[in-house]
CSV table of C-alpha atoms in Angstrom, one decimal:
chain,number,residue,atom,x,y,z
A,252,MET,CA,-13.9,12.8,21.0
A,253,SER,CA,-13.6,9.4,19.3
A,254,ALA,CA,-11.2,10.8,16.7
A,255,VAL,CA,-9.0,12.1,19.6
A,256,LEU,CA,-9.1,8.7,21.3
A,257,ASN,CA,-8.2,7.0,18.0
A,258,THR,CA,-5.2,9.3,17.5
A,259,LEU,CA,-4.1,8.6,21.1
A,260,GLY,CA,-4.5,4.9,20.4
A,261,VAL,CA,-2.2,5.0,17.3
A,262,ALA,CA,0.3,7.0,19.3
A,263,ALA,CA,0.3,4.4,22.0
A,264,ALA,CA,0.7,1.6,19.5
A,265,CYS,CA,3.7,3.3,17.9
A,266,ASP,CA,5.3,4.2,21.3
A,267,ARG,CA,9.1,3.7,21.0
A,268,GLU,CA,10.0,4.3,24.6
A,269,THR,CA,9.6,0.8,26.0
A,270,GLY,CA,11.5,-1.0,23.2
A,271,ALA,CA,8.8,-3.7,23.3
A,272,ALA,CA,6.7,-4.8,20.4
A,273,ILE,CA,5.0,-2.0,18.5
A,274,ALA,CA,2.8,-1.6,15.4
A,275,ASN,CA,4.2,-2.1,11.9
A,276,MET,CA,5.8,1.1,10.6
A,277,GLU,CA,3.0,1.5,8.1
A,278,ASN,CA,0.8,2.7,11.0
A,279,CYS,CA,3.3,5.2,12.4
A,280,LEU,CA,4.0,7.4,9.3
A,281,LYS,CA,2.2,10.0,7.2
A,282,TYR,CA,1.6,9.6,3.5
A,283,SER,CA,1.0,11.9,0.6
A,284,PRO,CA,-2.0,11.0,-1.6
A,285,LEU,CA,0.5,9.6,-4.2
A,286,GLN,CA,2.3,7.4,-1.7
A,287,PHE,CA,-1.0,6.1,-0.3
A,288,GLU,CA,-2.4,5.3,-3.7
A,289,LEU,CA,0.8,3.6,-4.8
A,290,VAL,CA,0.6,1.2,-1.9
A,291,GLY,CA,-3.1,0.5,-2.6
A,292,HIS,CA,-2.4,-0.1,-6.3
A,293,ALA,CA,0.5,-2.5,-5.4
A,294,LEU,CA,-1.9,-4.6,-3.3
A,295,VAL,CA,-4.5,-4.6,-6.0
A,296,ILE,CA,-2.0,-5.9,-8.6
A,297,GLY,CA,-1.1,-8.6,-6.1
A,298,TYR,CA,-4.5,-10.0,-5.5
A,299,ALA,CA,-5.6,-9.6,-9.1
A,300,ALA,CA,-2.5,-11.6,-10.3
A,301,GLN,CA,-3.4,-14.4,-7.8
A,302,ALA,CA,-7.0,-14.5,-9.1
A,303,ALA,CA,-5.7,-14.8,-12.7
A,304,GLY,CA,-3.3,-17.6,-11.6
A,305,PHE,CA,-6.2,-19.5,-10.0
A,306,ILE,CA,-8.1,-19.4,-13.3
A,307,TYR,CA,-5.0,-20.5,-15.2
A,308,PHE,CA,-4.4,-23.6,-13.0
A,309,ALA,CA,-8.0,-24.6,-13.1
A,310,MET,CA,-8.1,-24.4,-16.9
A,311,THR,CA,-4.8,-26.3,-17.4
A,312,MET,CA,-5.2,-29.0,-14.7
A,313,ASN,CA,-6.5,-31.6,-17.2
A,314,MET,CA,-3.9,-30.8,-19.8
A,315,THR,CA,-1.3,-32.9,-17.9
A,316,LYS,CA,-1.3,-36.6,-17.2
A,317,GLY,CA,0.1,-38.3,-14.2
A,318,ARG,CA,-1.0,-38.0,-10.6
A,319,ASN,CA,1.9,-35.9,-9.4
A,320,TYR,CA,1.5,-33.4,-12.2
A,321,GLN,CA,-2.3,-33.0,-11.5
A,322,LEU,CA,-1.6,-32.6,-7.8
A,323,CYS,CA,0.9,-29.9,-8.7
A,324,SER,CA,-2.0,-27.9,-10.4
A,325,ILE,CA,-4.3,-28.5,-7.4
A,326,TYR,CA,-1.7,-27.2,-5.0
A,327,GLY,CA,-1.2,-24.2,-7.3
A,328,MET,CA,-4.9,-23.4,-7.1
A,329,ILE,CA,-4.8,-23.7,-3.3
A,330,VAL,CA,-1.9,-21.3,-3.2
A,331,MET,CA,-3.6,-18.8,-5.5
A,332,LEU,CA,-6.8,-18.8,-3.5
A,333,SER,CA,-5.0,-18.4,-0.2
A,334,ALA,CA,-2.9,-15.6,-1.5
A,335,PHE,CA,-5.9,-13.9,-3.2
A,336,LEU,CA,-7.9,-13.8,0.1
A,337,LEU,CA,-4.9,-12.5,2.0
A,338,LEU,CA,-4.0,-9.8,-0.4
A,339,TYR,CA,-7.6,-8.7,-0.9
A,340,ASN,CA,-7.9,-8.3,2.8
A,341,GLN,CA,-4.6,-6.5,3.0
A,342,TRP,CA,-5.9,-4.0,0.4
A,343,ALA,CA,-9.2,-3.6,2.3
A,344,ALA,CA,-7.3,-3.1,5.6
A,345,TRP,CA,-5.0,-0.5,3.9
A,346,GLU,CA,-8.0,1.5,2.6
A,347,ASP,CA,-9.9,1.3,6.0
A,348,SER,CA,-7.0,2.0,8.3
A,349,PHE,CA,-6.1,5.4,7.2
A,350,VAL,CA,-7.9,8.8,7.0
A,351,LEU,CA,-7.0,12.1,5.2
A,352,ASN,CA,-6.1,14.8,7.7
A,353,ALA,CA,-6.4,18.6,7.5
A,354,ASP,CA,-2.9,18.8,5.9
A,355,GLY,CA,-3.9,16.6,3.0
A,356,LEU,CA,-1.9,13.6,4.3
A,357,TYR,CA,-3.0,10.1,5.1
A,358,VAL,CA,-2.5,9.0,8.7
A,359,SER,CA,-3.6,5.9,10.6
A,360,GLY,CA,-7.2,6.4,11.7
A,361,GLY,CA,-6.9,4.3,14.8
A,362,VAL,CA,-10.0,2.3,14.3
A,363,LYS,CA,-7.8,-0.7,13.5
A,364,LEU,CA,-4.1,-1.1,12.6
A,365,PHE,CA,-2.7,-2.3,9.3
A,366,SER,CA,-0.6,-5.5,9.9
A,367,ASN,CA,1.9,-7.3,7.7
A,368,GLY,CA,1.7,-10.2,10.1
A,369,TYR,CA,-1.1,-11.7,8.1
A,370,ARG,CA,1.3,-12.2,5.2
A,371,TYR,CA,3.4,-14.5,7.4
A,372,LEU,CA,0.4,-16.6,8.4
A,373,ASN,CA,-0.5,-16.9,4.7
A,374,TRP,CA,3.1,-17.9,3.8
A,375,SER,CA,2.9,-20.7,6.4
A,376,ILE,CA,0.2,-22.2,4.1
A,377,ASP,CA,1.7,-21.2,0.7
A,378,VAL,CA,5.4,-22.0,1.2
A,379,PRO,CA,5.0,-25.7,2.1
A,380,LEU,CA,2.7,-26.1,-0.9
A,381,LEU,CA,5.0,-24.2,-3.3
A,382,LEU,CA,7.9,-26.4,-2.2
A,383,LEU,CA,5.8,-29.6,-2.5
A,384,GLN,CA,5.0,-28.6,-6.1
A,385,LEU,CA,8.7,-28.5,-6.8
A,386,VAL,CA,9.2,-31.9,-5.2
A,387,LEU,CA,6.4,-33.4,-7.2
A,388,VAL,CA,7.7,-32.0,-10.5
A,389,SER,CA,11.2,-33.1,-9.7
A,390,GLY,CA,10.3,-36.8,-10.0
A,391,LEU,CA,11.9,-37.8,-6.7
A,392,GLU,CA,11.2,-41.2,-5.4
A,393,VAL,CA,8.5,-41.4,-2.7
A,394,GLY,CA,10.8,-41.9,0.3
A,395,THR,CA,13.4,-39.4,-0.9
A,396,GLY,CA,10.7,-36.9,-1.9
A,397,PHE,CA,9.0,-37.1,1.5
A,398,ASN,CA,12.3,-36.5,3.3
A,399,LYS,CA,13.2,-33.5,1.0
A,400,ASN,CA,9.7,-32.0,1.5
A,401,LEU,CA,9.9,-32.4,5.2
A,402,GLN,CA,13.3,-30.7,5.3
A,403,VAL,CA,12.4,-27.8,3.1
A,404,THR,CA,9.0,-27.4,4.9
A,405,THR,CA,10.6,-27.4,8.3
A,406,SER,CA,13.3,-24.8,7.4
A,407,GLY,CA,10.8,-22.8,5.4
A,408,LEU,CA,8.3,-22.6,8.4
A,409,LEU,CA,11.1,-21.8,10.8
A,410,MET,CA,12.1,-18.9,8.5
A,411,ILE,CA,8.5,-17.7,8.3
A,412,TYR,CA,7.7,-17.9,12.1
A,413,LEU,CA,10.9,-16.1,13.0
A,414,GLY,CA,10.0,-13.3,10.6
A,415,TYR,CA,6.5,-13.2,12.1
A,416,ILE,CA,7.8,-12.7,15.6
A,417,GLY,CA,10.4,-10.2,14.4
A,418,GLN,CA,8.0,-8.0,12.6
A,419,PHE,CA,6.4,-7.1,15.9
A,420,TYR,CA,9.6,-5.2,16.8
A,421,GLU,CA,9.8,-2.5,14.1
A,422,ASN,CA,11.0,0.1,16.6
A,423,PRO,CA,13.5,2.5,14.9
A,424,ASP,CA,15.0,3.3,18.3
A,425,SER,CA,15.7,-0.4,19.2
A,426,MET,CA,16.2,-2.6,16.1
A,427,VAL,CA,18.1,-5.4,17.9
A,428,PRO,CA,15.1,-7.8,18.2
A,429,LEU,CA,14.0,-7.2,14.6
A,430,ILE,CA,17.5,-7.8,13.3
A,431,ALA,CA,18.2,-10.8,15.5
A,432,PHE,CA,15.0,-12.7,14.4
A,433,GLY,CA,15.7,-11.7,10.8
A,434,VAL,CA,19.2,-12.9,10.8
A,435,VAL,CA,18.3,-16.3,12.3
A,436,GLY,CA,15.4,-16.6,9.9
A,437,THR,CA,17.7,-15.8,7.0
A,438,VAL,CA,19.9,-18.7,8.1
A,439,ALA,CA,16.9,-21.0,7.9
A,440,TYR,CA,16.2,-19.6,4.5
A,441,ALA,CA,19.7,-20.4,3.3
A,442,ILE,CA,19.3,-24.0,4.5
A,443,MET,CA,16.0,-24.3,2.7
A,444,LEU,CA,17.5,-22.8,-0.5
A,445,ALA,CA,20.4,-25.3,-0.4
A,446,ILE,CA,17.9,-28.2,-0.3
A,447,VAL,CA,15.8,-26.7,-3.1
A,448,LEU,CA,18.8,-26.4,-5.3
A,449,GLN,CA,19.5,-30.1,-4.8
A,450,CYS,CA,15.9,-30.8,-6.0
A,451,LEU,CA,16.4,-28.6,-9.0
A,452,SER,CA,19.6,-30.4,-9.9
A,453,HIS,CA,17.9,-33.8,-9.5
A,454,ALA,CA,14.9,-32.7,-11.6
A,455,LYS,CA,17.1,-31.5,-14.5
A,456,LYS,CA,18.8,-34.9,-14.7
A,457,ASN,CA,15.4,-36.7,-14.8
A,458,PHE,CA,13.7,-34.6,-17.4
A,459,LYS,CA,13.3,-36.0,-20.9
A,460,THR,CA,12.9,-32.6,-22.7
A,461,GLU,CA,15.3,-29.8,-23.2
A,462,SER,CA,12.5,-27.3,-22.8
A,463,ALA,CA,11.7,-28.6,-19.3
A,464,LYS,CA,15.4,-28.3,-18.3
A,465,PHE,CA,15.5,-24.7,-19.6
A,466,LYS,CA,12.4,-23.8,-17.6
A,467,MET,CA,13.8,-25.4,-14.5
A,468,ASN,CA,16.7,-23.0,-14.9
A,469,LEU,CA,14.1,-20.2,-14.8
A,470,VAL,CA,12.8,-21.7,-11.5
A,471,PHE,CA,16.4,-21.6,-10.2
A,472,TRP,CA,16.6,-17.9,-10.8
A,473,ILE,CA,13.1,-17.3,-9.3
A,474,PHE,CA,14.3,-18.9,-6.1
A,475,LEU,CA,17.7,-17.1,-6.1
A,476,ILE,CA,16.3,-13.6,-6.9
A,477,PHE,CA,12.6,-13.3,-6.1
A,478,TRP,CA,12.5,-15.5,-2.9
A,479,THR,CA,15.6,-13.8,-1.7
A,480,ILE,CA,14.2,-10.2,-2.0
A,481,TYR,CA,11.6,-10.9,0.7
A,482,PRO,CA,14.2,-10.2,3.5
A,483,ILE,CA,14.7,-6.7,2.0
A,484,SER,CA,11.1,-5.9,2.8
A,485,TYR,CA,11.5,-7.4,6.3
A,486,PHE,CA,14.5,-5.3,7.0
A,487,MET,CA,13.0,-2.1,5.4
A,488,PRO,CA,12.4,-0.5,8.8
A,489,VAL,CA,16.2,-0.7,9.4
A,490,PHE,CA,17.0,0.7,5.9
A,491,SER,CA,14.3,3.3,5.6
A,492,TYR,CA,11.7,4.0,8.4
A,493,THR,CA,9.9,6.4,6.1
A,494,ALA,CA,6.8,6.6,3.9
A,495,GLU,CA,9.0,6.0,0.9
A,496,GLY,CA,10.3,2.9,2.6
A,497,VAL,CA,6.7,1.7,3.0
A,498,VAL,CA,6.0,2.2,-0.7
A,499,VAL,CA,9.1,0.3,-1.7
A,500,ARG,CA,8.4,-2.5,0.8
A,501,GLN,CA,4.9,-3.1,-0.5
A,502,PHE,CA,6.0,-3.1,-4.1
A,503,ILE,CA,8.8,-5.6,-3.3
A,504,TYR,CA,6.2,-7.8,-1.5
A,505,THR,CA,3.9,-7.6,-4.6
A,506,ILE,CA,6.7,-8.3,-7.1
A,507,ALA,CA,8.0,-11.2,-5.1
A,508,ASP,CA,4.4,-12.6,-4.5
A,509,VAL,CA,3.5,-12.5,-8.2
A,510,VAL,CA,6.8,-14.0,-9.5
A,511,SER,CA,7.4,-16.6,-6.7
A,512,LYS,CA,3.8,-17.8,-6.7
A,513,VAL,CA,2.0,-17.1,-10.0
A,514,ILE,CA,5.0,-17.1,-12.5
A,515,TYR,CA,6.7,-19.9,-10.6
A,516,GLY,CA,3.5,-22.0,-10.7
A,517,ILE,CA,2.9,-21.4,-14.4
A,518,ILE,CA,6.5,-22.4,-15.2
A,519,LEU,CA,6.1,-25.7,-13.2
A,520,THR,CA,2.8,-26.3,-15.0
A,521,GLN,CA,4.6,-25.8,-18.4
A,522,ILE,CA,7.2,-28.3,-17.3
A,523,CYS,CA,4.5,-30.8,-16.4
A,524,MET,CA,3.0,-30.3,-19.9
A,525,ASP,CA,6.3,-30.8,-21.6
A,526,GLU,CA,7.2,-33.9,-19.7
A,527,SER,CA,3.7,-35.3,-19.9
A,528,ASP,CA,3.6,-34.9,-23.7
A,529,ALA,CA,7.1,-36.5,-24.0
A,530,ALA,CA,5.9,-39.4,-21.9
A,531,GLU,CA,2.9,-39.9,-24.1
A,532,GLU,CA,5.0,-39.8,-27.3
A,533,GLU,CA,7.4,-42.3,-25.8
A,534,LYS,CA,4.4,-44.6,-24.9
A,535,ASP,CA,3.0,-44.3,-28.4
A,536,LYS,CA,6.3,-45.3,-29.9
A,537,HIS,CA,6.5,-48.4,-27.7
A,538,GLU,CA,3.0,-49.4,-28.6
A,539,GLU,CA,3.8,-49.2,-32.3
């Protein structure tokens, strides 16, 4: 009886007739064992990478000198911890939300629904901190840095919350709300990206070492490519409302999370080390 009620509950959550908010498409599809395992593995890679990043930032925090550089490492640790907790819970929810049916396919069990909405709530913590890391490393003056951080944080949060609302409307029969929120959110992202590129340009002018300038170029490409592929996952129900689409979506999320958080943070830390060492060498020369 309970299994029947659970099935009816999933059907109601995935009802397309009203055009109103429905469950994420992950809950409304059937998966082969391979597809189900691939999504689970993508989530495991994601949270394992964040755990490794946390350890890295903890071990390298004292290898840089200067308040801003050490704050950058601390913010990196907060981002890694936040992302780890989220992705671990996403993996647990994926494992708990589906059951194997008589046809050998995984379907939503109906006890609880899998939700991508938690990602957006996590990003509302991570994105401001990731952007603040960049502002700190850029060497902007206090007043200018505060204004830039406020601008990128405001546009970044607007992008996130519009996406959060939009993901409740993954209805393949009525995609207008999903697309509308996504398009407006993408405009907010474009504004944020323009401000970030200004910070990157300013940072390269301030850096003393060529290695730091080269690594900041890598940060540029991370923003341009790996932050920009997030909207592909958001719009996946429009492109491919299928089990294959879910697998691709979760792998895009994982790749973007690993590169835009872990790799991005490591590169910024390496920049801090380069600039910190250069400052120490310059100080030693003056003392001599």
